[in-house]
Short mmCIF file of C-alpha atoms in Angstrom, two decimals:
data_model
loop_
_atom_site.label_atom_id
_atom_site.label_comp_id
_atom_site.label_asym_id
_atom_site.label_seq_id
_atom_site.Cartn_x
_atom_site.Cartn_y
_atom_site.Cartn_z
CA MET A 1 -44.33 -34.79 -13.97
CA ILE A 2 -43.48 -32.61 -16.91
CA GLU A 3 -41.17 -29.71 -16.36
CA MET A 4 -41.79 -26.63 -18.43
CA ILE A 5 -38.52 -25.58 -19.97
CA GLU A 6 -38.84 -21.98 -21.03
CA ASP A 7 -35.17 -21.17 -21.17
CA THR A 8 -33.18 -23.29 -23.54
CA GLU A 9 -29.82 -21.72 -22.72
CA ALA A 10 -27.27 -24.40 -21.96
CA GLU A 11 -26.06 -24.82 -18.41
CA THR A 12 -22.54 -25.73 -17.41
CA THR A 13 -21.66 -27.56 -14.24
CA LEU A 14 -18.22 -27.27 -12.71
CA ASP A 15 -16.63 -28.86 -9.68
CA LEU A 16 -14.94 -25.95 -7.92
CA PRO A 17 -12.21 -26.51 -5.32
CA ARG A 18 -13.67 -23.91 -2.98
CA PHE A 19 -17.39 -24.15 -3.60
CA GLY A 20 -18.03 -27.67 -4.78
CA THR A 21 -20.49 -28.27 -7.59
CA CYS A 22 -21.74 -25.12 -9.28
CA THR A 23 -24.12 -24.78 -12.22
CA PHE A 24 -24.28 -21.62 -14.31
CA ARG A 25 -25.39 -20.31 -17.67
CA ASP A 26 -23.27 -18.55 -20.24
CA SER A 27 -25.27 -15.36 -19.72
CA GLU A 28 -24.18 -15.30 -16.07
CA VAL A 29 -20.46 -15.21 -16.87
CA LEU A 30 -18.64 -11.93 -16.24
CA THR A 31 -15.94 -10.96 -18.72
CA PHE A 32 -12.85 -9.00 -17.69
CA PRO A 33 -11.38 -8.06 -21.11
CA TRP A 34 -8.47 -6.24 -19.46
CA GLY A 35 -7.86 -9.02 -16.97
CA LEU A 36 -7.69 -8.51 -13.24
CA PRO A 37 -4.41 -7.08 -11.89
CA GLY A 38 -2.38 -9.97 -10.55
CA PHE A 39 -4.37 -12.41 -12.69
CA ALA A 40 -3.98 -10.78 -16.08
CA GLY A 41 -4.59 -13.91 -18.10
CA LEU A 42 -7.94 -14.68 -16.47
CA ARG A 43 -10.89 -13.23 -18.35
CA ARG A 44 -14.03 -15.16 -17.35
CA PHE A 45 -15.45 -15.05 -13.86
CA LEU A 46 -18.61 -16.01 -12.04
CA ALA A 47 -20.06 -13.94 -9.20
CA LEU A 48 -20.99 -16.47 -6.53
CA HIS A 49 -22.39 -16.22 -3.06
CA LEU A 50 -22.96 -18.78 -0.36
CA ASP A 51 -26.28 -19.37 1.36
CA GLY A 52 -26.48 -17.06 4.35
CA GLN A 53 -23.52 -15.05 3.08
CA GLU A 54 -25.29 -12.99 0.45
CA ASN A 55 -23.26 -9.92 1.37
CA PHE A 56 -20.12 -11.54 0.08
CA VAL A 57 -19.67 -11.98 -3.65
CA TRP A 58 -16.88 -14.30 -4.70
CA LEU A 59 -15.31 -13.60 -8.07
CA GLN A 60 -14.62 -17.16 -9.15
CA SER A 61 -12.35 -17.54 -12.16
CA LEU A 62 -13.54 -19.94 -14.83
CA ASP A 63 -10.15 -19.94 -16.56
CA ASP A 64 -8.32 -21.07 -13.41
CA ILE A 65 -10.80 -22.60 -10.99
CA THR A 66 -8.34 -22.40 -8.09
CA VAL A 67 -8.69 -18.59 -8.15
CA ALA A 68 -11.56 -16.92 -6.26
CA LEU A 69 -11.55 -13.44 -4.70
CA PRO A 70 -13.98 -12.34 -1.99
CA THR A 71 -15.62 -8.97 -2.61
CA THR A 72 -18.47 -7.04 -1.10
CA ASP A 73 -20.55 -3.93 -1.56
CA PRO A 74 -18.31 -1.08 -0.38
CA TYR A 75 -21.24 1.15 0.59
CA SER A 76 -22.52 -1.30 3.19
CA LEU A 77 -19.23 -1.14 5.12
CA PHE A 78 -18.19 2.41 4.24
CA PRO A 79 -21.36 4.53 4.08
CA ASP A 80 -19.35 7.65 3.22
CA TYR A 81 -17.61 6.04 0.24
CA ASN A 82 -18.03 8.39 -2.69
CA PRO A 83 -15.96 7.25 -5.66
CA GLN A 84 -15.80 9.43 -8.75
CA LEU A 85 -15.27 7.04 -11.61
CA PRO A 86 -12.76 8.29 -14.16
CA LEU A 87 -13.94 8.69 -17.73
CA TYR A 88 -11.95 5.66 -18.88
CA ALA A 89 -14.21 3.53 -16.69
CA SER A 90 -17.48 4.61 -18.27
CA SER A 91 -16.04 4.67 -21.79
CA SER A 92 -14.32 1.29 -21.67
CA LEU A 93 -17.28 -0.37 -19.95
CA ASP A 94 -19.87 1.41 -22.13
CA ILE A 95 -21.78 2.62 -19.07
CA GLN A 96 -24.71 4.70 -20.22
CA ARG A 97 -26.96 4.86 -17.17
CA PRO A 98 -26.16 4.81 -13.43
CA GLU A 99 -28.51 1.90 -12.78
CA GLU A 100 -26.71 -0.46 -15.10
CA PHE A 101 -23.51 -0.85 -13.12
CA ILE A 102 -22.41 -1.83 -9.63
CA LEU A 103 -19.19 -1.64 -7.62
CA LEU A 104 -17.53 -4.38 -5.60
CA GLY A 105 -14.58 -3.95 -3.26
CA VAL A 106 -11.94 -6.69 -3.09
CA VAL A 107 -11.60 -7.95 0.48
CA VAL A 108 -8.40 -9.32 1.99
CA VAL A 109 -8.88 -11.49 5.05
CA GLY A 110 -5.82 -11.42 7.25
CA PRO A 111 -4.46 -14.37 9.16
CA GLY A 112 -7.03 -15.53 11.69
CA ALA A 113 -9.66 -13.34 10.00
CA GLU A 114 -9.07 -10.63 12.59
CA ALA A 115 -7.80 -8.06 10.12
CA MET A 116 -9.94 -7.49 7.06
CA THR A 117 -9.28 -4.82 4.50
CA MET A 118 -11.11 -3.58 1.43
CA ASN A 119 -9.64 -2.10 -1.70
CA LEU A 120 -11.44 1.24 -1.92
CA LEU A 121 -8.92 2.70 -4.37
CA ALA A 122 -9.63 0.19 -7.11
CA PRO A 123 -13.21 -1.10 -7.05
CA VAL A 124 -14.37 -3.72 -9.51
CA VAL A 125 -16.93 -2.06 -11.77
CA ILE A 126 -19.43 -4.37 -13.46
CA ASN A 127 -21.73 -3.38 -16.30
CA LEU A 128 -24.81 -5.47 -15.54
CA ARG A 129 -26.17 -5.02 -19.06
CA THR A 130 -23.11 -6.34 -20.89
CA ARG A 131 -21.65 -8.43 -18.01
CA VAL A 132 -18.29 -6.77 -18.77
CA ALA A 133 -16.17 -5.80 -15.77
CA ARG A 134 -12.95 -3.98 -15.01
CA GLN A 135 -11.04 -3.10 -11.87
CA ILE A 136 -10.84 0.69 -11.99
CA THR A 137 -8.19 2.74 -10.20
CA LEU A 138 -9.79 5.95 -8.89
CA GLU A 139 -7.94 9.17 -9.58
CA THR A 140 -9.47 11.21 -6.78
CA GLY A 141 -10.74 10.73 -3.25
CA GLY A 142 -7.53 9.59 -1.60
CA TYR A 143 -8.75 6.03 -1.05
CA ALA A 144 -6.37 3.24 -0.03
CA VAL A 145 -5.82 -0.21 -1.49
CA ARG A 146 -6.00 -1.77 1.97
CA THR A 147 -8.56 0.08 4.03
CA ALA A 148 -9.26 -1.58 7.37
CA ILE A 149 -12.86 -2.76 7.64
CA PRO A 150 -14.41 -1.66 10.95
CA ARG A 151 -14.55 -4.74 13.13
CA LYS A 152 -18.21 -4.44 14.05
CA ALA A 153 -19.26 -4.12 10.43
CA ALA A 154 -17.24 -7.02 9.18
CA PRO A 155 -18.91 -10.33 8.48
CA THR A 156 -16.41 -13.11 7.81
CA PRO A 157 -16.79 -14.88 4.50
CA ALA A 158 -17.17 -18.59 5.00
CA GLY A 159 -14.44 -20.51 3.28
CA ALA A 160 -11.88 -17.78 3.83
CA MET B 1 12.93 -1.56 -24.30
CA LEU B 2 13.26 1.62 -26.32
CA VAL B 3 15.55 4.11 -24.56
CA LEU B 4 15.46 7.79 -25.57
CA SER B 5 17.51 10.70 -24.22
CA ARG B 6 15.54 13.91 -23.67
CA LYS B 7 16.44 17.31 -22.26
CA LEU B 8 14.31 19.55 -20.07
CA ASN B 9 11.07 20.57 -21.81
CA GLN B 10 11.59 18.06 -24.57
CA ALA B 11 8.89 15.48 -25.15
CA ILE B 12 8.07 12.16 -26.70
CA MET B 13 4.90 11.05 -28.42
CA ILE B 14 3.39 7.63 -27.77
CA GLY B 15 1.03 6.96 -30.61
CA ASP B 16 -0.90 9.93 -31.96
CA ASP B 17 -2.41 11.22 -28.76
CA VAL B 18 -0.11 10.61 -25.79
CA ARG B 19 2.59 13.21 -25.14
CA VAL B 20 5.13 12.94 -22.32
CA VAL B 21 7.14 16.05 -21.43
CA ILE B 22 10.18 16.35 -19.15
CA VAL B 23 8.94 19.11 -16.83
CA ALA B 24 11.75 19.18 -14.28
CA VAL B 25 14.94 17.34 -13.38
CA ASP B 26 16.31 17.53 -9.84
CA ARG B 27 19.09 15.12 -8.90
CA ASP B 28 17.47 11.65 -9.03
CA THR B 29 13.91 12.89 -9.54
CA VAL B 30 12.39 13.53 -12.94
CA LYS B 31 9.02 15.25 -13.22
CA LEU B 32 6.97 14.13 -16.19
CA GLY B 33 4.01 15.90 -17.69
CA ILE B 34 1.62 13.52 -19.40
CA GLU B 35 -1.00 14.63 -21.86
CA ALA B 36 -3.28 11.73 -22.72
CA PRO B 37 -6.95 11.32 -23.60
CA ARG B 38 -9.16 10.91 -20.54
CA THR B 39 -10.05 7.46 -21.82
CA ILE B 40 -6.51 6.23 -21.09
CA PRO B 41 -5.67 5.41 -17.47
CA VAL B 42 -2.33 6.79 -16.27
CA HIS B 43 -0.98 5.67 -12.91
CA ARG B 44 2.30 5.22 -11.06
CA VAL B 45 3.41 1.62 -11.47
CA GLU B 46 3.66 1.13 -7.69
CA VAL B 47 -0.10 1.65 -7.39
CA TYR B 48 -0.77 -0.98 -10.02
CA GLU B 49 1.65 -3.39 -8.35
CA GLU B 50 -0.01 -2.87 -4.98
CA ILE B 51 -3.40 -3.68 -6.52
CA GLN B 52 -1.87 -6.81 -8.06
CA ARG B 53 -0.45 -7.91 -4.72
CA THR B 54 -3.71 -7.18 -2.93
CA ASN B 55 -5.76 -9.19 -5.44
CA ARG B 56 -3.36 -12.11 -5.06
CA ALA B 57 -3.60 -11.83 -1.27
CA ALA B 58 -7.41 -11.79 -1.48
CA ALA B 59 -7.37 -14.98 -3.53
CA GLY B 60 -4.53 -16.42 -1.53
CA GLU B 61 -6.56 -18.13 1.15
CA PRO B 62 -6.25 -21.89 0.82
CA ALA B 63 -9.32 -23.16 -0.95
CA LYS B 64 -11.37 -25.51 1.13
CA PRO B 65 -14.73 -26.92 0.12
CA THR B 66 -17.71 -25.19 1.68
CA GLU B 67 -21.40 -25.13 1.04
CA ARG B 68 -22.65 -24.94 -2.49
CA ALA B 69 -22.49 -21.47 -3.95
CA LYS B 70 -25.08 -19.85 -6.17
CA VAL B 71 -24.69 -17.24 -8.86
CA ALA B 72 -25.17 -13.90 -7.14
CA ASP B 73 -27.91 -11.44 -8.05
CA LEU B 74 -25.79 -8.36 -8.69
CA GLY B 75 -28.72 -6.08 -9.41
CA ARG B 76 -29.58 -5.40 -5.79
CA GLY B 77 -27.90 -2.92 -3.51
CA ARG B 78 -27.12 0.73 -3.54
CA ARG B 79 -26.04 2.46 -6.70
CA PRO B 80 -22.79 4.33 -7.08
CA PRO B 81 -22.93 7.85 -8.47
CA ALA B 82 -22.87 8.22 -12.22
CA PRO B 83 -19.50 8.84 -13.79
CA ASN B 84 -18.77 12.47 -14.43
CA PRO B 85 -18.58 12.90 -18.22
CA LYS B 86 -16.14 15.76 -17.76
CA GLY B 87 -13.85 13.36 -15.96
CA GLY B 88 -12.34 13.33 -12.53
#
C-alpha cells in the first residue's frame, strides 16, 4: 500500500513525562517570546489535549518537558467573562482580526481536585495565524488570578 | 540598581517615552504617576508575582503518564471580543 504524502513538513516525536509519546510538526509549536510568568526561560510550547478531554488544553513546554500547564476555554466555565484586552496585547501579538486569536485560562487543580481555580485576570492569548502567544494581564474588569470554578461546571483534567 | 532621589512633582524618564512622576508622599506611601505608551504593560509587581506563583502551581502537579495526547485544534470555540484600539 502506497501512502500519499502531501505534506513534507518534518515531524518530531518526543517522549513526554506526562503524556507519553507525542508527535508534532514545527508549524504546531506555539512561541511565547516574552516567556510565561514563572517560567520565563521557556519559549516553545505545544497545545495538547487528551482523548475525551478536549475541553482541557495542556500547554506543554518543549524547552523543559517536565513543565505542562492545564488550561481551558474561560467562556465555557464563565459565560459572563468579558475581558477587554489592553492595546499592548493586540500590538505585541499583531492581532488584526477577532477571529485569529483565542483565549485560554490557566487552571490550578487543588489538592484532591476538589478546588479548581482559573486565572481570569491573566488569560493566555494565542494568535492562531502566527502561533505566537502571551499571557496578558487585563487592566479592567476586576478579575482575579484564582477564580473558583463552579463545581458543577468543572471537569477534572486527567493526569492532574 | 540605579537609585535616584526625587522631590514631590519631580519626575524621571525611562527611555524616550516613559515618564514617572512623584504625585504624592504620605508617610510610607508614595504615589507615582506613570505616563507610558499604551503598548507597554504597567502593573504592580505583586500582581505579576501572583501570576508567576499561580502558573507554577498549575504546572506543579506531579507528572504521571496518561493516555497519549494529541495536538489540540485551537480554532474551535467561542471568540473573545476584539481588542479596543483606543485601549482599555
